[in-house]
Amino acid sequence: IIVGGGHSGCEAVNAALFHNADTLMITHSKDTIGVLSCNPSVGGVGKGILVKEVDALGGLMGKVSDYAMIHYNVLNLSKGPAVYGPRGQMDRYIYRNTMQKVFNEYTMKHKLKIIDGSVDNLITKNGKIQGVILKNGQKIYAKSVVITTGTFLRGEIHIGTQVRFPGGRISEIGTERTCGSLADTFYNEFKFEMGRMKTGTPPRLHRNSINWDILTEQPSTKFIEPFSFEHDENTFYGTRVPHSQPHMMCYETETNEKTHEIIRSNTDELADEVRFGNGPRYCPSIEIKVTRFPQRTSHRIWLEPEGHITNKDEAKKLPYNHYANVIYPNGISSSLPPEKQLEFLKTMKGLDQVEMLQPGYAVAYDFVSPKVEISHTLQTHKCQGLFLAGQINGTTGYEEAAAQGIIAGMNAAIYARGDNEPFILDRSEAYIGVLIDDLVTRGVDEPYRVFTSRSEYRLMLRADNADLRLT
């Protein structure tokens, strides 16, 4: 059983099926399988190598990313190949819909079932997992269970100090810690060592309200290399990739002193859990950037499309709320009250007439201490057959979640069939090995993300040789 349909859950299901296991995915809604919750991009420094490694192990993220890609560049291109960071901007809905199409086909061709539901509790016996209990009381038995709850484990959304409600993603319910709930089982029955983390997302902007003519263009890299090694010779859903979607232009703007003044004067409008919680160090909110680096007079912001269009005239003909009209302002995550977010947005170049489609918000959620509670297979020490993957282990990022998902899925299938040889990657073999080893041996006190600097073998663990290392 795989609980959750995010990036970790998707890769776990795919890996389990690859090992010929009868597999059940339980998710709040089939419509949210493969959703890009925050930035619709995949890859980056360190992260791009993870995507390549997941692909080399038979994973899905690279293939689906190539198909949905609408912008591509390589970070650190002026440095050596060991630190290249391939990064693709996705059409948010093509990515989600393609992933869902894959899983719909899996249900017809492989041993996969998918049900909508919420896991309320776990069934255990003599320290071993036996199955799950759904919120409606239904019991489902299995030899192994992979939990990939993401930000939904006692998740709580914050916008300013006045707006606060349960959830791991806006408009979706969270897993509240109530009597008999999954979170309560972790706390009280297993007595897992747990903590609290936070993350955030920026406001979404309307394409037609931005003055693009005065902004700096950020075109795709001329040479586009697929994330998936299979795409050199094969096609995906009948289309050769990664040129299947028309590539879009990204743009650059920046904050200024007026922006910072508005933010500084309203930091008391942030919830305490947001102000003092443990958030991702390398993806801080704009409030943290402004207060932590007072000497900076500006911060660069990238305006990235969430969907593809062929030209500006086409955008004007789309319905107002069409997803292709949505712009993601990368670098300006915020959970200030909506009116304050709009106020500081309008101080920035090209955004003086901007319309905000959705305010930014912060999410606080529970995680399990990986150093104390899990092994290198991602199986928990206190319950045999129970595996944890993704943000529940204290990581942040789609790619880190996918990497854990494929390892947890493999080992859950191996455990279920009674094999005694788990699949573990060493630090010298892959960034996936670095990621899991760091979690298990060093632990986390903030959301963990992969960087090339974390690996002592980075000269050998490159994006271009992931297939030679792992396939």
Short mmCIF file of C-alpha atoms in Angstrom, two decimals:
data_model
loop_
_atom_site.label_atom_id
_atom_site.label_comp_id
_atom_site.label_asym_id
_atom_site.label_seq_id
_atom_site.Cartn_x
_atom_site.Cartn_y
_atom_site.Cartn_z
CA ILE A 1 0.00 0.00 0.00
CA ILE A 2 1.27 3.45 -0.96
CA VAL A 3 -0.36 6.32 0.97
CA GLY A 4 -0.20 9.54 -1.03
CA GLY A 5 -0.17 10.50 -4.71
CA GLY A 6 2.55 13.16 -4.74
CA HIS A 7 5.99 12.80 -6.29
CA SER A 8 7.19 10.38 -3.63
CA GLY A 9 4.02 8.30 -3.82
CA CYS A 10 4.10 8.15 -7.62
CA GLU A 11 7.68 6.89 -7.72
CA ALA A 12 6.99 4.42 -4.91
CA VAL A 13 4.06 2.94 -6.83
CA ASN A 14 6.09 2.75 -10.04
CA ALA A 15 8.98 1.05 -8.25
CA ALA A 16 6.73 -1.46 -6.50
CA LEU A 17 5.08 -2.38 -9.79
CA PHE A 18 8.51 -2.78 -11.38
CA HIS A 19 9.17 -5.41 -8.71
CA ASN A 20 5.91 -7.13 -9.67
CA ALA A 21 4.12 -6.34 -6.42
CA ASP A 22 0.34 -6.12 -6.11
CA THR A 23 0.02 -2.43 -5.31
CA LEU A 24 -2.69 -0.13 -3.95
CA MET A 25 -2.38 3.67 -3.99
CA ILE A 26 -4.56 5.56 -1.51
CA THR A 27 -4.90 9.29 -2.15
CA HIS A 28 -7.28 12.06 -1.09
CA SER A 29 -8.28 12.46 -4.74
CA LYS A 30 -7.17 10.85 -7.99
CA ASP A 31 -7.32 14.34 -9.50
CA THR A 32 -4.32 15.44 -7.44
CA ILE A 33 -1.95 12.63 -8.44
CA GLY A 34 1.25 14.19 -9.77
CA VAL A 35 0.33 17.78 -8.87
CA LEU A 36 3.18 20.30 -8.76
CA SER A 37 2.16 21.95 -5.50
CA CYS A 38 4.49 24.94 -5.58
CA ASN A 39 6.83 26.02 -8.37
CA PRO A 40 6.05 24.17 -11.63
CA SER A 41 9.73 23.42 -12.21
CA VAL A 42 11.88 20.31 -11.91
CA GLY A 43 15.64 20.11 -11.41
CA GLY A 44 18.28 22.62 -10.41
CA VAL A 45 21.65 22.40 -8.70
CA GLY A 46 21.92 18.87 -7.26
CA LYS A 47 18.22 18.33 -7.88
CA GLY A 48 18.69 17.87 -11.63
CA ILE A 49 21.11 15.03 -10.91
CA LEU A 50 18.51 13.42 -8.63
CA VAL A 51 15.98 13.49 -11.49
CA LYS A 52 18.52 11.80 -13.76
CA GLU A 53 19.20 9.15 -11.12
CA VAL A 54 15.51 8.48 -10.55
CA ASP A 55 15.17 8.03 -14.32
CA ALA A 56 18.18 5.71 -14.45
CA LEU A 57 16.45 3.54 -11.84
CA GLY A 58 13.30 3.36 -13.97
CA GLY A 59 11.42 6.28 -12.43
CA LEU A 60 8.82 8.55 -14.03
CA MET A 61 9.74 12.12 -13.11
CA GLY A 62 12.28 12.64 -15.90
CA LYS A 63 10.04 11.24 -18.63
CA VAL A 64 7.00 13.26 -17.60
CA SER A 65 9.12 16.40 -17.14
CA ASP A 66 10.49 16.14 -20.67
CA TYR A 67 6.98 15.86 -22.04
CA ALA A 68 5.63 18.85 -20.06
CA MET A 69 8.67 21.13 -20.36
CA ILE A 70 8.13 24.71 -21.57
CA HIS A 71 11.47 26.27 -20.56
CA TYR A 72 14.94 24.81 -19.97
CA ASN A 73 18.26 26.02 -18.69
CA VAL A 74 21.38 24.66 -17.05
CA LEU A 75 22.51 26.30 -13.82
CA ASN A 76 26.25 26.59 -13.11
CA LEU A 77 27.00 26.23 -16.83
CA SER A 78 30.12 28.39 -16.44
CA LYS A 79 31.56 25.81 -14.00
CA GLY A 80 32.48 22.17 -14.44
CA PRO A 81 30.12 19.31 -15.42
CA ALA A 82 30.12 17.97 -11.85
CA VAL A 83 28.00 20.89 -10.67
CA TYR A 84 25.80 21.45 -13.73
CA GLY A 85 22.17 21.84 -12.68
CA PRO A 86 19.67 21.02 -15.45
CA ARG A 87 16.33 22.69 -14.70
CA GLY A 88 13.05 22.63 -16.60
CA GLN A 89 9.94 24.77 -16.26
CA MET A 90 6.81 22.66 -16.62
CA ASP A 91 3.33 23.24 -17.94
CA ARG A 92 1.67 22.50 -14.61
CA TYR A 93 -1.38 20.73 -16.01
CA ILE A 94 0.36 18.81 -18.76
CA TYR A 95 2.68 17.39 -16.09
CA ARG A 96 -0.20 16.40 -13.81
CA ASN A 97 -2.38 15.04 -16.60
CA THR A 98 0.48 13.05 -18.12
CA MET A 99 1.34 11.46 -14.78
CA GLN A 100 -2.31 10.58 -14.27
CA LYS A 101 -2.50 9.08 -17.75
CA VAL A 102 0.47 6.86 -16.89
CA PHE A 103 -1.26 5.61 -13.74
CA ASN A 104 -4.57 5.10 -15.51
CA GLU A 105 -2.77 2.85 -17.95
CA TYR A 106 -1.01 1.06 -15.09
CA THR A 107 -4.37 0.15 -13.56
CA MET A 108 -5.31 -1.60 -16.81
CA LYS A 109 -1.98 -3.27 -17.58
CA HIS A 110 -0.38 -3.89 -14.17
CA LYS A 111 -1.27 -4.98 -10.65
CA LEU A 112 -2.32 -1.50 -9.51
CA LYS A 113 -5.50 -0.21 -7.90
CA ILE A 114 -6.11 3.40 -6.93
CA ILE A 115 -8.76 4.51 -4.45
CA ASP A 116 -9.81 7.88 -3.07
CA GLY A 117 -9.59 7.85 0.70
CA SER A 118 -7.88 9.03 3.85
CA VAL A 119 -5.83 6.70 6.03
CA ASP A 120 -6.92 7.19 9.63
CA ASN A 121 -4.84 4.53 11.35
CA LEU A 122 -2.46 1.62 10.85
CA ILE A 123 -2.98 -2.06 11.63
CA THR A 124 0.00 -3.63 13.41
CA LYS A 125 0.77 -6.89 15.16
CA ASN A 126 3.89 -7.87 17.08
CA GLY A 127 5.82 -4.89 15.76
CA LYS A 128 4.93 -5.55 12.11
CA ILE A 129 2.63 -3.69 9.75
CA GLN A 130 -0.54 -5.51 8.78
CA GLY A 131 -2.43 -2.84 6.84
CA VAL A 132 -4.36 0.42 7.15
CA ILE A 133 -7.73 1.66 8.38
CA LEU A 134 -9.47 4.27 6.26
CA LYS A 135 -11.47 7.16 7.67
CA ASN A 136 -14.69 5.34 6.71
CA GLY A 137 -13.63 2.38 8.86
CA GLN A 138 -12.60 0.09 6.01
CA LYS A 139 -9.62 -2.15 6.79
CA ILE A 140 -7.17 -3.00 4.03
CA TYR A 141 -4.43 -5.53 4.68
CA ALA A 142 -0.94 -5.54 3.18
CA LYS A 143 2.54 -6.89 3.90
CA SER A 144 4.13 -3.45 3.59
CA VAL A 145 2.98 0.18 3.68
CA VAL A 146 4.72 3.32 2.41
CA ILE A 147 3.59 6.63 3.95
CA THR A 148 4.13 9.74 1.78
CA THR A 149 1.97 12.39 3.43
CA GLY A 150 4.01 15.40 2.28
CA THR A 151 2.85 18.55 4.08
CA PHE A 152 -0.51 17.01 5.02
CA LEU A 153 0.49 15.44 8.36
CA ARG A 154 -1.24 17.83 10.74
CA GLY A 155 -0.71 20.48 8.08
CA GLU A 156 -1.88 24.02 8.79
CA ILE A 157 -2.04 26.91 6.31
CA HIS A 158 -1.28 30.47 7.43
CA ILE A 159 -2.03 33.75 5.66
CA GLY A 160 -1.25 36.68 7.95
CA THR A 161 -2.29 36.29 11.58
CA GLN A 162 -6.03 36.06 10.98
CA VAL A 163 -6.30 33.28 8.38
CA ARG A 164 -5.40 29.82 9.66
CA PHE A 165 -6.95 26.49 8.70
CA PRO A 166 -6.01 22.78 8.39
CA GLY A 167 -4.44 21.80 5.08
CA GLY A 168 -1.24 20.82 3.32
CA ARG A 169 -2.11 22.66 0.12
CA ILE A 170 -4.60 25.46 -0.32
CA SER A 171 -8.16 24.22 -1.03
CA GLU A 172 -7.28 20.69 0.17
CA ILE A 173 -7.81 19.12 3.59
CA GLY A 174 -5.02 18.17 5.95
CA THR A 175 -4.53 15.17 8.18
CA GLU A 176 -5.51 16.59 11.56
CA ARG A 177 -4.14 15.12 14.75
CA THR A 178 -7.29 13.72 16.30
CA CYS A 179 -8.01 10.60 18.35
CA GLY A 180 -7.44 7.53 16.17
CA SER A 181 -5.83 9.51 13.36
CA LEU A 182 -2.63 8.59 11.55
CA ALA A 183 -0.77 11.44 13.23
CA ASP A 184 -2.02 10.28 16.64
CA THR A 185 -0.71 6.78 15.93
CA PHE A 186 2.74 8.19 15.16
CA TYR A 187 2.74 10.28 18.34
CA ASN A 188 1.13 7.96 20.84
CA GLU A 189 1.37 4.36 19.65
CA PHE A 190 4.76 4.32 17.91
CA LYS A 191 6.06 7.24 19.98
CA PHE A 192 8.03 8.49 17.01
CA GLU A 193 10.35 11.41 17.66
CA MET A 194 8.70 14.15 15.62
CA GLY A 195 9.06 17.81 14.89
CA ARG A 196 7.45 20.69 13.08
CA MET A 197 8.58 22.40 9.89
CA LYS A 198 7.22 25.03 7.55
CA THR A 199 7.31 25.88 3.89
CA GLY A 200 5.67 28.52 1.74
CA THR A 201 4.63 29.58 -1.71
CA PRO A 202 4.39 32.96 -3.47
CA PRO A 203 1.28 34.73 -4.73
CA ARG A 204 0.14 33.88 -8.26
CA LEU A 205 -0.12 36.70 -10.80
CA HIS A 206 -2.20 37.28 -13.93
CA ARG A 207 -0.19 37.28 -17.13
CA ASN A 208 -2.10 40.11 -18.80
CA SER A 209 -1.58 42.51 -15.88
CA ILE A 210 2.23 42.52 -16.23
CA ASN A 211 4.20 44.98 -18.37
CA TRP A 212 6.49 42.50 -20.09
CA ASP A 213 8.06 45.06 -22.42
CA ILE A 214 10.22 46.62 -19.70
CA LEU A 215 11.38 43.35 -18.12
CA THR A 216 14.57 41.39 -18.78
CA GLU A 217 14.08 38.20 -20.81
CA GLN A 218 15.44 34.86 -19.64
CA PRO A 219 15.36 32.53 -22.66
CA SER A 220 15.84 28.76 -22.63
CA THR A 221 19.30 27.32 -23.10
CA LYS A 222 19.89 26.71 -26.83
CA PHE A 223 20.85 23.06 -26.37
CA ILE A 224 18.10 21.16 -24.57
CA GLU A 225 19.07 17.81 -23.08
CA PRO A 226 16.25 15.51 -21.94
CA PHE A 227 16.01 14.54 -18.29
CA SER A 228 15.26 10.99 -19.35
CA PHE A 229 17.98 8.87 -20.94
CA GLU A 230 15.33 6.87 -22.82
CA HIS A 231 14.28 9.89 -24.85
CA ASP A 232 17.34 9.78 -27.05
CA GLU A 233 15.76 6.98 -29.05
CA ASN A 234 12.15 6.66 -27.94
CA THR A 235 9.04 8.78 -27.90
CA PHE A 236 6.65 9.37 -25.02
CA TYR A 237 2.93 9.19 -25.81
CA GLY A 238 3.70 9.37 -29.50
CA THR A 239 5.69 12.61 -29.32
CA ARG A 240 9.44 13.08 -29.50
CA VAL A 241 10.65 15.03 -26.48
CA PRO A 242 11.74 17.44 -25.07
CA HIS A 243 10.48 19.67 -27.88
CA SER A 244 6.87 18.49 -27.56
CA GLN A 245 5.61 21.73 -25.95
CA PRO A 246 6.36 25.23 -27.29
CA HIS A 247 9.02 26.84 -25.11
CA MET A 248 8.09 30.01 -23.26
CA MET A 249 10.13 33.02 -22.20
CA CYS A 250 10.77 33.65 -18.50
CA TYR A 251 11.43 37.18 -17.24
CA GLU A 252 13.30 38.87 -14.45
CA THR A 253 12.31 41.72 -12.14
CA GLU A 254 13.51 42.71 -8.67
CA THR A 255 12.44 44.11 -5.35
CA ASN A 256 13.54 47.58 -4.21
CA GLU A 257 13.75 49.70 -1.06
CA LYS A 258 10.06 50.60 -1.25
CA THR A 259 9.21 46.89 -1.43
CA HIS A 260 11.39 46.20 1.58
CA GLU A 261 9.92 49.07 3.56
CA ILE A 262 6.39 47.68 3.16
CA ILE A 263 7.54 44.19 4.17
CA ARG A 264 9.55 45.36 7.19
CA SER A 265 6.67 47.43 8.51
CA ASN A 266 4.29 44.46 8.38
CA THR A 267 6.30 41.53 9.76
CA ASP A 268 4.12 41.63 12.88
CA GLU A 269 1.31 40.45 10.58
CA LEU A 270 2.97 37.00 10.34
CA ALA A 271 1.80 34.09 12.47
CA ASP A 272 4.24 33.09 15.21
CA GLU A 273 4.63 29.60 13.76
CA VAL A 274 5.65 31.18 10.46
CA ARG A 275 7.97 33.78 12.01
CA PHE A 276 9.82 31.37 14.28
CA GLY A 277 9.32 27.98 12.61
CA ASN A 278 11.99 25.95 10.80
CA GLY A 279 11.71 26.75 7.09
CA PRO A 280 13.89 25.90 4.08
CA ARG A 281 17.15 27.85 4.40
CA TYR A 282 17.78 27.96 0.65
CA CYS A 283 14.25 28.97 -0.32
CA PRO A 284 13.34 31.58 2.33
CA SER A 285 10.28 33.79 2.25
CA ILE A 286 10.69 37.38 1.10
CA GLU A 287 10.01 38.46 4.70
CA ILE A 288 13.03 36.44 5.89
CA LYS A 289 15.21 37.72 3.03
CA VAL A 290 14.44 41.34 3.87
CA THR A 291 14.96 40.99 7.62
CA ARG A 292 17.94 38.62 7.49
CA PHE A 293 19.84 40.61 4.85
CA PRO A 294 19.13 44.27 5.63
CA GLN A 295 22.17 45.38 3.64
CA ARG A 296 20.60 44.13 0.39
CA THR A 297 18.77 46.84 -1.55
CA SER A 298 17.09 44.38 -3.93
CA HIS A 299 16.37 40.70 -4.54
CA ARG A 300 15.94 39.19 -7.99
CA ILE A 301 12.54 37.70 -8.81
CA TRP A 302 11.89 35.42 -11.79
CA LEU A 303 8.48 35.52 -13.46
CA GLU A 304 7.78 32.01 -14.70
CA PRO A 305 4.75 30.80 -16.68
CA GLU A 306 2.66 27.93 -15.31
CA GLY A 307 1.30 26.97 -18.72
CA HIS A 308 2.23 27.30 -22.39
CA ILE A 309 0.74 29.67 -24.94
CA THR A 310 1.95 30.43 -28.45
CA ASN A 311 1.79 34.24 -28.26
CA LYS A 312 0.48 37.19 -26.23
CA ASP A 313 -2.61 37.54 -28.41
CA GLU A 314 -3.62 34.00 -27.53
CA ALA A 315 -3.30 34.85 -23.83
CA LYS A 316 -5.75 37.73 -24.19
CA LYS A 317 -8.39 35.37 -25.62
CA LEU A 318 -8.15 32.84 -22.77
CA PRO A 319 -10.70 32.82 -19.93
CA TYR A 320 -9.51 35.05 -17.09
CA ASN A 321 -8.81 32.15 -14.71
CA HIS A 322 -7.24 29.83 -17.30
CA TYR A 323 -4.09 28.21 -15.87
CA ALA A 324 -1.96 29.45 -18.79
CA ASN A 325 -2.64 32.98 -17.55
CA VAL A 326 -0.98 32.22 -14.21
CA ILE A 327 2.53 33.51 -13.54
CA TYR A 328 4.67 32.15 -10.72
CA PRO A 329 6.97 34.85 -9.20
CA ASN A 330 9.90 32.71 -8.09
CA GLY A 331 11.76 34.16 -5.11
CA ILE A 332 8.98 36.02 -3.37
CA SER A 333 7.24 33.45 -1.16
CA SER A 334 5.08 35.30 1.35
CA SER A 335 2.39 34.75 3.97
CA LEU A 336 1.59 38.39 4.74
CA PRO A 337 -2.09 39.42 4.54
CA PRO A 338 -3.24 39.46 0.88
CA GLU A 339 -3.62 43.25 0.74
CA LYS A 340 -0.02 43.71 1.93
CA GLN A 341 1.24 41.20 -0.64
CA LEU A 342 -0.45 43.11 -3.43
CA GLU A 343 0.90 46.39 -2.07
CA PHE A 344 4.53 45.31 -2.17
CA LEU A 345 4.11 43.53 -5.52
CA LYS A 346 3.02 46.80 -7.13
CA THR A 347 6.28 48.48 -6.13
CA MET A 348 8.28 46.22 -8.44
CA LYS A 349 9.30 46.90 -12.03
CA GLY A 350 6.64 45.77 -14.51
CA LEU A 351 4.13 44.97 -11.75
CA ASP A 352 2.61 48.37 -10.98
CA GLN A 353 -0.75 47.20 -12.43
CA VAL A 354 -0.45 43.56 -11.41
CA GLU A 355 -3.49 41.48 -10.48
CA MET A 356 -3.07 38.78 -7.85
CA LEU A 357 -4.98 35.57 -8.59
CA GLN A 358 -4.06 33.83 -5.32
CA PRO A 359 -2.16 35.10 -2.28
CA GLY A 360 0.99 33.43 -1.08
CA TYR A 361 0.74 31.35 2.08
CA ALA A 362 2.82 29.30 4.52
CA VAL A 363 2.25 25.68 5.58
CA ALA A 364 3.38 24.23 8.91
CA TYR A 365 3.42 20.43 9.16
CA ASP A 366 4.74 17.49 11.18
CA PHE A 367 7.71 15.35 10.23
CA VAL A 368 9.35 12.24 11.66
CA SER A 369 12.98 12.43 12.81
CA PRO A 370 14.81 10.34 10.18
CA LYS A 371 18.00 9.93 12.25
CA VAL A 372 16.08 8.32 15.08
CA GLU A 373 13.25 6.50 13.31
CA ILE A 374 14.28 5.15 9.88
CA SER A 375 16.99 3.01 8.29
CA HIS A 376 18.76 3.33 4.93
CA THR A 377 15.92 1.33 3.33
CA LEU A 378 13.52 4.02 4.66
CA GLN A 379 11.85 1.37 6.81
CA THR A 380 10.98 2.45 10.34
CA HIS A 381 12.84 0.84 13.24
CA LYS A 382 9.73 0.50 15.41
CA CYS A 383 7.44 -1.17 12.87
CA GLN A 384 8.68 -3.69 10.34
CA GLY A 385 7.15 -3.25 6.88
CA LEU A 386 6.35 0.44 7.44
CA PHE A 387 8.29 2.81 5.19
CA LEU A 388 8.37 6.62 5.13
CA ALA A 389 9.29 8.76 2.14
CA GLY A 390 9.29 12.43 1.17
CA GLN A 391 8.67 15.48 3.33
CA ILE A 392 7.57 13.32 6.26
CA ASN A 393 11.32 12.59 6.62
CA GLY A 394 12.21 16.28 6.87
CA THR A 395 13.16 16.99 3.26
CA THR A 396 11.93 19.66 0.87
CA GLY A 397 11.55 19.51 -2.90
CA TYR A 398 9.90 17.39 -5.57
CA GLU A 399 13.17 15.73 -6.54
CA GLU A 400 14.15 14.72 -3.00
CA ALA A 401 10.65 13.28 -2.54
CA ALA A 402 10.83 11.31 -5.79
CA ALA A 403 14.26 9.94 -4.90
CA GLN A 404 13.02 8.66 -1.54
CA GLY A 405 9.83 7.32 -3.11
CA ILE A 406 11.63 5.07 -5.58
CA ILE A 407 13.86 3.62 -2.83
CA ALA A 408 10.95 3.12 -0.42
CA GLY A 409 8.83 1.53 -3.14
CA MET A 410 11.57 -0.90 -4.11
CA ASN A 411 12.29 -1.93 -0.55
CA ALA A 412 8.62 -2.22 0.38
CA ALA A 413 8.15 -4.65 -2.53
CA ILE A 414 11.30 -6.56 -1.58
CA TYR A 415 10.12 -6.81 2.03
CA ALA A 416 6.63 -7.93 0.99
CA ARG A 417 7.96 -10.88 -0.96
CA GLY A 418 10.25 -11.93 1.87
CA ASP A 419 13.64 -11.18 0.31
CA ASN A 420 16.53 -10.48 2.67
CA GLU A 421 18.55 -8.26 0.32
CA PRO A 422 17.25 -4.68 0.43
CA PHE A 423 18.18 -2.07 -2.17
CA ILE A 424 20.53 0.53 -0.69
CA LEU A 425 22.63 3.07 -2.58
CA ASP A 426 25.96 4.14 -1.10
CA ARG A 427 27.15 7.76 -0.94
CA SER A 428 29.77 6.88 -3.55
CA GLU A 429 27.15 5.58 -5.99
CA ALA A 430 24.51 8.31 -6.21
CA TYR A 431 23.17 11.55 -4.80
CA ILE A 432 20.18 9.45 -3.72
CA GLY A 433 22.64 7.62 -1.47
CA VAL A 434 23.98 10.94 -0.15
CA LEU A 435 20.44 12.17 0.54
CA ILE A 436 19.33 9.10 2.49
CA ASP A 437 22.64 8.69 4.33
CA ASP A 438 22.51 12.33 5.46
CA LEU A 439 18.95 11.88 6.73
CA VAL A 440 19.70 8.66 8.60
CA THR A 441 23.13 9.46 10.06
CA ARG A 442 23.04 13.25 10.49
CA GLY A 443 19.37 14.03 10.86
CA VAL A 444 17.68 17.34 10.11
CA ASP A 445 16.87 20.50 12.02
CA GLU A 446 15.53 22.32 8.93
CA PRO A 447 14.00 21.15 5.63
CA TYR A 448 16.77 19.22 3.83
CA ARG A 449 17.58 19.72 0.18
CA VAL A 450 20.33 18.24 -1.98
CA PHE A 451 23.32 20.27 -3.14
CA THR A 452 26.42 19.12 -5.01
CA SER A 453 28.47 20.39 -2.06
CA ARG A 454 26.95 17.68 0.15
CA SER A 455 28.71 14.92 -1.79
CA GLU A 456 32.40 14.09 -1.35
CA TYR A 457 32.13 12.10 -4.61
CA ARG A 458 30.62 14.92 -6.71
CA LEU A 459 33.30 14.77 -9.42
CA MET A 460 32.05 11.28 -10.27
CA LEU A 461 28.32 11.71 -9.56
CA ARG A 462 27.34 13.82 -12.56
CA ALA A 463 24.07 14.28 -14.39
CA ASP A 464 25.53 12.91 -17.62
CA ASN A 465 26.58 9.54 -16.21
CA ALA A 466 23.63 8.61 -13.99
CA ASP A 467 22.63 5.87 -16.42
CA LEU A 468 26.13 4.38 -16.45
CA ARG A 469 26.19 4.41 -12.65
CA LEU A 470 22.72 3.05 -11.91
CA THR A 471 20.98 1.40 -14.87
#
